[in-house]
Coordinates of C-alpha atoms and ligand atoms in Angstrom, one line a residue:
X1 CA 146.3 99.6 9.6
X2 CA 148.2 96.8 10.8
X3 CA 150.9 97.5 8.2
X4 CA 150.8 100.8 9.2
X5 CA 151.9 100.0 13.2
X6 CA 154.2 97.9 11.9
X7 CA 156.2 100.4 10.3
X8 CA 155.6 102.5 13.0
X9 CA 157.1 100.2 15.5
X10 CA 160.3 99.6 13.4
X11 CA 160.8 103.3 12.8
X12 CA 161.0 103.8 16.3
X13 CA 163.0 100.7 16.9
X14 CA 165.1 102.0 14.7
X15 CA 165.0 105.5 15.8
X16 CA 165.9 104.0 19.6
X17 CA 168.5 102.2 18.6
X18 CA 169.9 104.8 17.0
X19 CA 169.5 107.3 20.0
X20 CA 171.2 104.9 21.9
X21 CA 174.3 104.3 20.0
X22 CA 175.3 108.0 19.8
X23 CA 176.4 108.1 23.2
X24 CA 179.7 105.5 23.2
X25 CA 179.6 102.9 25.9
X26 CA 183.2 103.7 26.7
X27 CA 182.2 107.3 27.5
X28 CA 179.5 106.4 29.9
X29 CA 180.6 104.1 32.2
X30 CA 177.4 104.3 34.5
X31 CA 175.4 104.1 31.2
X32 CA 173.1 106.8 32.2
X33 CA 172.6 107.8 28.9
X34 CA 174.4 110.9 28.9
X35 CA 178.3 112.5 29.9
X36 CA 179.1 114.2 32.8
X37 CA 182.2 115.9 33.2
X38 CA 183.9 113.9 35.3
X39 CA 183.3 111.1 32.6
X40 CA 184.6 113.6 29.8
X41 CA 187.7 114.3 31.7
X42 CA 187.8 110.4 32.9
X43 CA 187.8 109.5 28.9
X44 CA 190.0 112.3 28.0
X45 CA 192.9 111.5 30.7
X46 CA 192.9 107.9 29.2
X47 CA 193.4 109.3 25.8
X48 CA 196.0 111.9 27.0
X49 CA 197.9 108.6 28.4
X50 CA 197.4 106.8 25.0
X51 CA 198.8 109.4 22.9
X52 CA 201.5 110.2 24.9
X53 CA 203.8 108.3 23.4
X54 CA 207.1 109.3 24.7
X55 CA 205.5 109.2 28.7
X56 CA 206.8 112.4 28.9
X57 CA 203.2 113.7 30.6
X58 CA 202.9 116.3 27.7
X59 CA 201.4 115.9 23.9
X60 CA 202.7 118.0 21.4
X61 CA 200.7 118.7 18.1
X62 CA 202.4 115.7 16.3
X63 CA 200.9 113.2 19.8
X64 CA 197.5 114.8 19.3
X65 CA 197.4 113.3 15.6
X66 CA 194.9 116.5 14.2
X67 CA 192.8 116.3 17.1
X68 CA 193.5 120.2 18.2
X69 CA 193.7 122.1 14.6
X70 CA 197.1 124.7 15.3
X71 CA 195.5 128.1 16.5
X72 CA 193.3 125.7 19.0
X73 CA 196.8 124.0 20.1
X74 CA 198.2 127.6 20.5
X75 CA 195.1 128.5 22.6
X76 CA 195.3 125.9 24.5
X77 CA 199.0 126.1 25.1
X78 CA 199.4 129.6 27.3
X79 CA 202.4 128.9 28.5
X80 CA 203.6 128.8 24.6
X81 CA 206.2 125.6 25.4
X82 CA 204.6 123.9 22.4
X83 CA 203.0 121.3 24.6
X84 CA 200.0 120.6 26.3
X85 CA 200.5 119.0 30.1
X86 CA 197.5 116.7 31.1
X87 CA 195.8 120.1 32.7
X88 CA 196.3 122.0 30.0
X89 CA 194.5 119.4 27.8
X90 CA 191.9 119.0 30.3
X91 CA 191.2 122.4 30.5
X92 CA 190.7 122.5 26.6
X93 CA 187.8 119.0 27.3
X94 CA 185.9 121.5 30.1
X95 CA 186.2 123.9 27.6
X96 CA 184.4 122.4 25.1
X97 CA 182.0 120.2 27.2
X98 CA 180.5 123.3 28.6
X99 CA 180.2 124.7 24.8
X100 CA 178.5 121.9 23.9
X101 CA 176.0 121.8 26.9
X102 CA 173.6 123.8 26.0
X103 CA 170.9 123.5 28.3
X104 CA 173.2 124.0 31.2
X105 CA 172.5 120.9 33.2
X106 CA 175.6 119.4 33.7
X107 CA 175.5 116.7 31.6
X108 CA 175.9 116.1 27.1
X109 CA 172.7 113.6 25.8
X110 CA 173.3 112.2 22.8
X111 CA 171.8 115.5 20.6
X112 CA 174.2 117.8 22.6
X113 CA 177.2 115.7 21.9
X114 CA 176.5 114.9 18.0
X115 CA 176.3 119.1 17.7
X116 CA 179.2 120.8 16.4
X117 CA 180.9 121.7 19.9
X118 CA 180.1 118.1 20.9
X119 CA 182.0 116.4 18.3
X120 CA 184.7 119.0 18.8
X121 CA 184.8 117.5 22.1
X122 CA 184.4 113.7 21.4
X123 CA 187.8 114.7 18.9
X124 CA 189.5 114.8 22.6
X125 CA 187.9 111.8 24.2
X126 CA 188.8 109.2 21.8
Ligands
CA1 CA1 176.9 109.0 32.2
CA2 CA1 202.1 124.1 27.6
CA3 CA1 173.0 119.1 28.5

């Protein structure tokens, strides 16, 4: 019995721990456990300045290092000028932040964002 609760108690330990360090600290600066938009696009804007090498305010596919595969750069892109301004990219994060939120309430937990559409979107964040 008392081996029993014991593994009981580290499985879910474990199974906590785990939970918790899905969601990136970096992405959820109030640590509520989950993204909201406004910290998708906060963490997406700081990549946008990172890759941007050139300070130009635009990425091209080369800046976004595989991070947009070439028909989602081109769908991305509708002004076909081969780059993506900071709105155009930003467009792309609410894009797939809303693909990957499921349940509709306005914010990714850590199960939403490990889903396909949610790492699709964490590719844009960091
Ligand atoms: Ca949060
Ligand atoms: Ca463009
Ligand atoms: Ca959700």
């Amino acid at each position: 019995m008392k081996i029993r609760s014991l593994i009981l108690a580290s499985a879910l330990a474990f199974a906590t721990s785990a939970y918790a360090a899905k969601i990136p600290e970096a992405l959820d600066p109030d640590k509520d456990g989950t993204i909201d938009l406004a910290e998708a696009k906060a963490a997406a804007g700081a990549l946008f300045d990172k890759l941007d090498k050139d300070h130009e305010g635009t990425l091209d596919i080369k800046e976004l290092q595989g991070r947009l595969s070439k028909v989602d750069f081109a769908g991305a892109d509708p002004d076909k000028d081969k780059t993506l301004t900071r709105d155009e990219y930003l467009a792309v994060v609410e894009q797939r932040f809303k693909a990957a939120n499921t349940d509709d309430d306005g914010t990714l937990d850590a199960k939403e964002l490990n889903s396909k559409q949610g790492k699709a979107l964490k590719k844009l964040l960091k």
